Amino acid sequence: MSTAALAILLVASMLAVGTTLRAADFRALADRPAVPVLAVLANVVVIPGLAVVLASLAGLGADATFGIVLAAAAPGGGTGALLTLHARGDLAVGAALQGVYAPLGLLSVPLWAWVAGYDPAPAGPGGVALVAGGLSGQVVPVAVGMWLRRRRPAVAQRVHEVSRRVADVLLAVVVLYFLATSGTRLPEVGWVTAGVIAVVVLACLSPALVPVFDPPAARRAVAMTTAVRNLSLALFVAAAAGPVVVLTLLAYGLLMYALSVPVALKLARTAAPVS
């Protein structure tokens, strides 16, 4: 998957989200501090910890365990806000959390790799640049979209439609990429490994159904942004690792989208539209 296509996907996704947001939406989020606090704890403590425990209980090999832990410890995937939009979740929550998760991954990935018994090379300047680029690709389009909605609402509506269509097409390309690169190679990863990945992804999606906090739209946003991990960062850290680690991460990406996209569409059918 080319870097340019991923960058366009990120920008188009966040522009589509930004054209639906107002500053008041973020001010309302500040009145609900439990939502971001619990979401951050889930992403940097609960999900990685669950991955370590499940991999240990399943008796997975070292490389497969390493790949799963890297994915589980890397929050802030670029399409989390887009899936929040499709799931009719709280877009202010989704956009804010996605921006918070990305830099946290620089800390949580090496920390959880160490907890799992590995000694990965630190992300270093390259990892920082990767995260910084991702953040700019999130913040700038959201800001532009919000400005358009406030100053040029008719233009904002047209931009929303086009950017959302572009993002949806590129998301489909990403899913097909994971299907082509790892769909036929799941037996190489092992069905037990695939099962562990599926359980981790389902745990990420569980906030949408578990009434930990209200409103439901916030839960859907937490679920979608938690389900989509920052696999670019995980693959960057795994660059010097063996092929099994990389294949495990690709399998994670396949199962991540295979489970989260249908859940997002199902939630959209059962949720009221978000204004």
PDB file of N, CA, C and O in Angstrom, residues 206-231:
ATOM      1  N   SER A 206     -16.013  -3.542  21.875  1.00  0.00           N
ATOM      2  CA  SER A 206     -17.007  -3.745  22.929  1.00  0.00           C
ATOM      3  C   SER A 206     -17.559  -2.471  23.561  1.00  0.00           C
ATOM      4  O   SER A 206     -18.708  -2.483  24.020  1.00  0.00           O
ATOM      5  N   PRO A 207     -16.814  -1.356  23.634  1.00  0.00           N
ATOM      6  CA  PRO A 207     -17.418  -0.153  24.229  1.00  0.00           C
ATOM      7  C   PRO A 207     -18.700   0.303  23.550  1.00  0.00           C
ATOM      8  O   PRO A 207     -19.521   0.990  24.167  1.00  0.00           O
ATOM      9  N   ALA A 208     -18.898  -0.065  22.289  1.00  0.00           N
ATOM     10  CA  ALA A 208     -20.123   0.329  21.590  1.00  0.00           C
ATOM     11  C   ALA A 208     -21.353  -0.319  22.205  1.00  0.00           C
ATOM     12  O   ALA A 208     -22.468   0.217  22.092  1.00  0.00           O
ATOM     13  N   LEU A 209     -21.159  -1.465  22.855  1.00  0.00           N
ATOM     14  CA  LEU A 209     -22.289  -2.214  23.407  1.00  0.00           C
ATOM     15  C   LEU A 209     -22.351  -2.194  24.917  1.00  0.00           C
ATOM     16  O   LEU A 209     -23.407  -2.451  25.497  1.00  0.00           O
ATOM     17  N   VAL A 210     -21.231  -1.886  25.564  1.00  0.00           N
ATOM     18  CA  VAL A 210     -21.187  -1.902  27.027  1.00  0.00           C
ATOM     19  C   VAL A 210     -21.461  -0.499  27.549  1.00  0.00           C
ATOM     20  O   VAL A 210     -20.737   0.446  27.201  1.00  0.00           O
ATOM     21  N   PRO A 211     -22.494  -0.318  28.384  1.00  0.00           N
ATOM     22  CA  PRO A 211     -22.851   1.024  28.865  1.00  0.00           C
ATOM     23  C   PRO A 211     -21.901   1.540  29.952  1.00  0.00           C
ATOM     24  O   PRO A 211     -22.289   1.770  31.087  1.00  0.00           O
ATOM     25  N   VAL A 212     -20.641   1.742  29.568  1.00  0.00           N
ATOM     26  CA  VAL A 212     -19.659   2.257  30.522  1.00  0.00           C
ATOM     27  C   VAL A 212     -19.908   3.729  30.782  1.00  0.00           C
ATOM     28  O   VAL A 212     -19.752   4.220  31.887  1.00  0.00           O
ATOM     29  N   PHE A 213     -20.303   4.464  29.744  1.00  0.00           N
ATOM     30  CA  PHE A 213     -20.620   5.880  29.883  1.00  0.00           C
ATOM     31  C   PHE A 213     -21.624   6.255  28.801  1.00  0.00           C
ATOM     32  O   PHE A 213     -21.848   5.514  27.844  1.00  0.00           O
ATOM     33  N   ASP A 214     -22.232   7.394  28.976  1.00  0.00           N
ATOM     34  CA  ASP A 214     -23.199   7.902  28.016  1.00  0.00           C
ATOM     35  C   ASP A 214     -22.657   9.187  27.400  1.00  0.00           C
ATOM     36  O   ASP A 214     -21.774   9.821  27.974  1.00  0.00           O
ATOM     37  N   PRO A 215     -23.173   9.578  26.266  1.00  0.00           N
ATOM     38  CA  PRO A 215     -24.240   8.965  25.479  1.00  0.00           C
ATOM     39  C   PRO A 215     -23.725   7.842  24.580  1.00  0.00           C
ATOM     40  O   PRO A 215     -22.513   7.699  24.425  1.00  0.00           O
ATOM     41  N   PRO A 216     -24.650   7.095  23.971  1.00  0.00           N
ATOM     42  CA  PRO A 216     -24.228   5.993  23.093  1.00  0.00           C
ATOM     43  C   PRO A 216     -23.315   6.435  21.953  1.00  0.00           C
ATOM     44  O   PRO A 216     -22.443   5.674  21.532  1.00  0.00           O
ATOM     45  N   ALA A 217     -23.526   7.647  21.427  1.00  0.00           N
ATOM     46  CA  ALA A 217     -22.681   8.121  20.326  1.00  0.00           C
ATOM     47  C   ALA A 217     -21.222   8.196  20.749  1.00  0.00           C
ATOM     48  O   ALA A 217     -20.320   7.927  19.948  1.00  0.00           O
ATOM     49  N   ALA A 218     -20.960   8.558  21.996  1.00  0.00           N
ATOM     50  CA  ALA A 218     -19.579   8.604  22.498  1.00  0.00           C
ATOM     51  C   ALA A 218     -19.004   7.202  22.579  1.00  0.00           C
ATOM     52  O   ALA A 218     -17.829   6.979  22.258  1.00  0.00           O
ATOM     53  N   ARG A 219     -19.830   6.230  22.985  1.00  0.00           N
ATOM     54  CA  ARG A 219     -19.355   4.850  23.058  1.00  0.00           C
ATOM     55  C   ARG A 219     -18.990   4.325  21.674  1.00  0.00           C
ATOM     56  O   ARG A 219     -17.999   3.609  21.511  1.00  0.00           O
ATOM     57  N   ARG A 220     -19.792   4.679  20.686  1.00  0.00           N
ATOM     58  CA  ARG A 220     -19.480   4.237  19.321  1.00  0.00           C
ATOM     59  C   ARG A 220     -18.166   4.847  18.836  1.00  0.00           C
ATOM     60  O   ARG A 220     -17.377   4.181  18.160  1.00  0.00           O
ATOM     61  N   ALA A 221     -17.940   6.111  19.190  1.00  0.00           N
ATOM     62  CA  ALA A 221     -16.687   6.760  18.793  1.00  0.00           C
ATOM     63  C   ALA A 221     -15.490   6.103  19.459  1.00  0.00           C
ATOM     64  O   ALA A 221     -14.458   5.867  18.820  1.00  0.00           O
ATOM     65  N   VAL A 222     -15.616   5.782  20.737  1.00  0.00           N
ATOM     66  CA  VAL A 222     -14.525   5.109  21.451  1.00  0.00           C
ATOM     67  C   VAL A 222     -14.264   3.741  20.835  1.00  0.00           C
ATOM     68  O   VAL A 222     -13.107   3.340  20.630  1.00  0.00           O
ATOM     69  N   ALA A 223     -15.324   3.019  20.511  1.00  0.00           N
ATOM     70  CA  ALA A 223     -15.159   1.678  19.935  1.00  0.00           C
ATOM     71  C   ALA A 223     -14.441   1.735  18.595  1.00  0.00           C
ATOM     72  O   ALA A 223     -13.507   0.961  18.343  1.00  0.00           O
ATOM     73  N   MET A 224     -14.848   2.644  17.733  1.00  0.00           N
ATOM     74  CA  MET A 224     -14.255   2.704  16.397  1.00  0.00           C
ATOM     75  C   MET A 224     -12.799   3.162  16.447  1.00  0.00           C
ATOM     76  O   MET A 224     -11.934   2.606  15.757  1.00  0.00           O
ATOM     77  N   THR A 225     -12.504   4.176  17.259  1.00  0.00           N
ATOM     78  CA  THR A 225     -11.125   4.664  17.326  1.00  0.00           C
ATOM     79  C   THR A 225     -10.222   3.701  18.091  1.00  0.00           C
ATOM     80  O   THR A 225      -9.003   3.738  17.914  1.00  0.00           O
ATOM     81  N   THR A 226     -10.803   2.857  18.923  1.00  0.00           N
ATOM     82  CA  THR A 226     -10.012   1.841  19.613  1.00  0.00           C
ATOM     83  C   THR A 226      -9.752   0.646  18.701  1.00  0.00           C
ATOM     84  O   THR A 226      -8.665   0.062  18.718  1.00  0.00           O
ATOM     85  N   ALA A 227     -10.735   0.293  17.892  1.00  0.00           N
ATOM     86  CA  ALA A 227     -10.591  -0.876  17.025  1.00  0.00           C
ATOM     87  C   ALA A 227      -9.506  -0.681  15.979  1.00  0.00           C
ATOM     88  O   ALA A 227      -8.784  -1.620  15.635  1.00  0.00           O
ATOM     89  N   VAL A 228      -9.379   0.538  15.442  1.00  0.00           N
ATOM     90  CA  VAL A 228      -8.405   0.793  14.381  1.00  0.00           C
ATOM     91  C   VAL A 228      -7.066   1.152  15.015  1.00  0.00           C
ATOM     92  O   VAL A 228      -6.899   2.221  15.586  1.00  0.00           O
ATOM     93  N   ARG A 229      -6.108   0.256  14.908  1.00  0.00           N
ATOM     94  CA  ARG A 229      -4.791   0.487  15.489  1.00  0.00           C
ATOM     95  C   ARG A 229      -3.861   1.149  14.473  1.00  0.00           C
ATOM     96  O   ARG A 229      -4.099   1.103  13.263  1.00  0.00           O
ATOM     97  N   ASN A 230      -2.825   1.753  14.974  1.00  0.00           N
ATOM     98  CA  ASN A 230      -1.850   2.447  14.120  1.00  0.00           C
ATOM     99  C   ASN A 230      -0.841   1.422  13.592  1.00  0.00           C
ATOM    100  O   ASN A 230       0.290   1.324  14.074  1.00  0.00           O
ATOM    101  N   LEU A 231      -1.254   0.687  12.587  1.00  0.00           N
ATOM    102  CA  LEU A 231      -0.402  -0.375  12.062  1.00  0.00           C
ATOM    103  C   LEU A 231       0.832   0.168  11.343  1.00  0.00           C
ATOM    104  O   LEU A 231       1.832  -0.537  11.227  1.00  0.00           O
TER     105      LEU A 231
END
